[in-house]
């Protein structure tokens, strides 16, 4: 169970890094007014896939007998909402006749905000390793 917790806790850094890289790329695309390319889909899909893996690890952790604390409701809700936001806006953008940078930026940027709030909801630092209070 401790391995699952460490994997879940450590994967957040990869989710955050890929999300930040995607946001920087989407902003640069908007600012330069260039057409969206294949990298938009690759970065968006990579972020969404990592986020899905993170949620799956969290659910397995909960199902494995990890002690459930009431603050986990906020964490779980915010993380699921982040995944839904990212997926919906990335799929809508992909199905547009002319995909752009704005919808992926809102999807990934909004998801990162929700993820940060979800991490804070359990008393952990977004970039630090503050222990979960008992």
mmCIF file of C-alpha atoms in Angstrom:
data_model
loop_
_atom_site.group_PDB
_atom_site.id
_atom_site.type_symbol
_atom_site.label_atom_id
_atom_site.label_comp_id
_atom_site.label_asym_id
_atom_site.label_seq_id
_atom_site.Cartn_x
_atom_site.Cartn_y
_atom_site.Cartn_z
ATOM 1 C CA UNK A 1 0.000 0.000 0.000
ATOM 2 C CA UNK A 2 2.887 2.345 0.739
ATOM 3 C CA UNK A 3 4.235 1.759 -2.790
ATOM 4 C CA UNK A 4 0.873 2.793 -4.244
ATOM 5 C CA UNK A 5 0.852 5.921 -2.105
ATOM 6 C CA UNK A 6 4.388 6.849 -3.177
ATOM 7 C CA UNK A 7 3.545 6.229 -6.838
ATOM 8 C CA UNK A 8 0.372 8.318 -6.574
ATOM 9 C CA UNK A 9 2.173 11.066 -4.697
ATOM 10 C CA UNK A 10 5.168 11.111 -7.038
ATOM 11 C CA UNK A 11 3.205 10.994 -10.291
ATOM 12 C CA UNK A 12 1.733 14.405 -9.463
ATOM 13 C CA UNK A 13 5.059 16.001 -10.380
ATOM 14 C CA UNK A 14 4.973 14.492 -13.858
ATOM 15 C CA UNK A 15 1.332 15.566 -14.287
ATOM 16 C CA UNK A 16 2.222 19.117 -13.230
ATOM 17 C CA UNK A 17 5.337 19.316 -15.440
ATOM 18 C CA UNK A 18 3.572 18.050 -18.558
ATOM 19 C CA UNK A 19 0.626 20.338 -17.816
ATOM 20 C CA UNK A 20 2.883 23.361 -17.445
ATOM 21 C CA UNK A 21 4.759 22.499 -20.656
ATOM 22 C CA UNK A 22 1.433 22.225 -22.460
ATOM 23 C CA UNK A 23 0.229 25.573 -21.092
ATOM 24 C CA UNK A 24 3.453 27.290 -22.194
ATOM 25 C CA UNK A 25 3.157 25.779 -25.675
ATOM 26 C CA UNK A 26 -0.534 26.724 -25.987
ATOM 27 C CA UNK A 27 0.126 30.301 -24.846
ATOM 28 C CA UNK A 28 3.018 30.652 -27.299
ATOM 29 C CA UNK A 29 0.764 29.366 -30.076
ATOM 30 C CA UNK A 30 -1.938 31.868 -29.208
ATOM 31 C CA UNK A 31 0.499 34.762 -28.966
ATOM 32 C CA UNK A 32 2.227 33.941 -32.252
ATOM 33 C CA UNK A 33 -1.152 33.313 -33.968
ATOM 34 C CA UNK A 34 0.212 30.254 -35.755
ATOM 35 C CA UNK A 35 -2.129 27.401 -36.698
ATOM 36 C CA UNK A 36 -2.420 24.518 -34.258
ATOM 37 C CA UNK A 37 -0.232 21.552 -35.102
ATOM 38 C CA UNK A 38 0.140 17.913 -34.086
ATOM 39 C CA UNK A 39 1.971 18.919 -30.886
ATOM 40 C CA UNK A 40 -1.266 20.368 -29.480
ATOM 41 C CA UNK A 41 -2.877 16.937 -29.653
ATOM 42 C CA UNK A 42 0.240 15.165 -28.362
ATOM 43 C CA UNK A 43 0.681 17.466 -25.349
ATOM 44 C CA UNK A 44 -3.031 17.439 -24.545
ATOM 45 C CA UNK A 45 -3.276 13.660 -24.828
ATOM 46 C CA UNK A 46 -0.132 13.162 -22.753
ATOM 47 C CA UNK A 47 -1.505 15.379 -20.003
ATOM 48 C CA UNK A 48 -4.918 13.684 -20.053
ATOM 49 C CA UNK A 49 -3.352 10.208 -20.031
ATOM 50 C CA UNK A 50 -1.117 11.021 -17.071
ATOM 51 C CA UNK A 51 -4.065 12.547 -15.238
ATOM 52 C CA UNK A 52 -6.127 9.410 -15.904
ATOM 53 C CA UNK A 53 -3.293 7.251 -14.571
ATOM 54 C CA UNK A 54 -3.067 9.449 -11.485
ATOM 55 C CA UNK A 55 -6.801 9.103 -10.833
ATOM 56 C CA UNK A 56 -6.653 5.344 -11.370
ATOM 57 C CA UNK A 57 -3.794 5.038 -8.856
ATOM 58 C CA UNK A 58 -5.767 7.135 -6.375
ATOM 59 C CA UNK A 59 -8.870 4.970 -6.744
ATOM 60 C CA UNK A 60 -6.823 1.768 -6.392
ATOM 61 C CA UNK A 61 -5.228 3.269 -3.286
ATOM 62 C CA UNK A 62 -8.648 3.972 -1.794
ATOM 63 C CA UNK A 63 -9.883 0.506 -2.729
ATOM 64 C CA UNK A 64 -6.845 -1.153 -1.181
ATOM 65 C CA UNK A 65 -7.855 -0.190 2.322
ATOM 66 C CA UNK A 66 -6.088 3.166 2.655
ATOM 67 C CA UNK A 67 -7.713 4.955 5.599
ATOM 68 C CA UNK A 68 -10.454 7.204 4.260
ATOM 69 C CA UNK A 69 -10.534 10.684 5.736
ATOM 70 C CA UNK A 70 -13.364 13.184 5.104
ATOM 71 C CA UNK A 71 -10.991 15.650 3.381
ATOM 72 C CA UNK A 72 -10.543 13.082 0.610
ATOM 73 C CA UNK A 73 -14.044 13.922 -0.697
ATOM 74 C CA UNK A 74 -12.844 17.359 -1.784
ATOM 75 C CA UNK A 75 -9.645 15.921 -3.221
ATOM 76 C CA UNK A 76 -11.454 13.226 -5.184
ATOM 77 C CA UNK A 77 -14.140 15.615 -6.456
ATOM 78 C CA UNK A 78 -11.652 18.224 -7.640
ATOM 79 C CA UNK A 79 -9.445 15.649 -9.359
ATOM 80 C CA UNK A 80 -12.368 14.073 -11.213
ATOM 81 C CA UNK A 81 -13.600 17.520 -12.249
ATOM 82 C CA UNK A 82 -10.097 18.361 -13.516
ATOM 83 C CA UNK A 83 -10.029 15.212 -15.660
ATOM 84 C CA UNK A 84 -13.493 15.883 -17.073
ATOM 85 C CA UNK A 85 -12.620 19.501 -17.922
ATOM 86 C CA UNK A 86 -9.389 18.516 -19.658
ATOM 87 C CA UNK A 87 -10.941 15.644 -21.611
ATOM 88 C CA UNK A 88 -14.019 17.535 -22.760
ATOM 89 C CA UNK A 89 -12.179 20.607 -24.009
ATOM 90 C CA UNK A 90 -9.420 18.581 -25.669
ATOM 91 C CA UNK A 91 -11.965 16.404 -27.490
ATOM 92 C CA UNK A 92 -14.071 19.409 -28.547
ATOM 93 C CA UNK A 93 -10.940 21.098 -29.897
ATOM 94 C CA UNK A 94 -9.884 17.980 -31.797
ATOM 95 C CA UNK A 95 -13.313 17.731 -33.478
ATOM 96 C CA UNK A 96 -13.347 21.337 -34.652
ATOM 97 C CA UNK A 97 -12.696 21.966 -38.356
ATOM 98 C CA UNK A 98 -9.779 24.221 -37.375
ATOM 99 C CA UNK A 99 -8.370 23.097 -34.007
ATOM 100 C CA UNK A 100 -6.735 25.897 -32.057
ATOM 101 C CA UNK A 101 -4.818 26.668 -28.917
ATOM 102 C CA UNK A 102 -7.497 28.346 -26.788
ATOM 103 C CA UNK A 103 -9.647 25.355 -25.804
ATOM 104 C CA UNK A 104 -6.647 23.184 -24.889
ATOM 105 C CA UNK A 105 -5.238 26.093 -22.891
ATOM 106 C CA UNK A 106 -8.478 26.489 -20.948
ATOM 107 C CA UNK A 107 -8.794 22.717 -20.486
ATOM 108 C CA UNK A 108 -5.256 22.055 -19.277
ATOM 109 C CA UNK A 109 -4.879 25.363 -17.411
ATOM 110 C CA UNK A 110 -8.232 24.898 -15.673
ATOM 111 C CA UNK A 111 -7.357 21.301 -14.837
ATOM 112 C CA UNK A 112 -4.030 22.413 -13.330
ATOM 113 C CA UNK A 113 -5.875 24.924 -11.150
ATOM 114 C CA UNK A 114 -8.331 22.245 -9.981
ATOM 115 C CA UNK A 115 -5.469 19.791 -9.389
ATOM 116 C CA UNK A 116 -3.643 22.370 -7.267
ATOM 117 C CA UNK A 117 -6.787 22.972 -5.215
ATOM 118 C CA UNK A 118 -7.278 19.206 -4.899
ATOM 119 C CA UNK A 119 -3.754 18.744 -3.568
ATOM 120 C CA UNK A 120 -4.250 21.586 -1.102
ATOM 121 C CA UNK A 121 -7.590 20.045 -0.032
ATOM 122 C CA UNK A 122 -5.732 17.165 1.615
ATOM 123 C CA UNK A 123 -3.276 19.418 3.377
ATOM 124 C CA UNK A 124 -0.321 18.725 1.090
ATOM 125 C CA UNK A 125 1.796 21.285 -0.690
ATOM 126 C CA UNK A 126 1.509 21.388 -4.470
ATOM 127 C CA UNK A 127 5.290 21.189 -4.888
ATOM 128 C CA UNK A 128 6.279 20.128 -1.373
ATOM 129 C CA UNK A 129 5.694 16.982 0.580
ATOM 130 C CA UNK A 130 3.738 18.251 3.540
ATOM 131 C CA UNK A 131 2.373 15.162 5.329
ATOM 132 C CA UNK A 132 -1.336 14.445 5.394
ATOM 133 C CA UNK A 133 -2.700 15.489 8.775
ATOM 134 C CA UNK A 134 -4.310 12.693 10.782
#
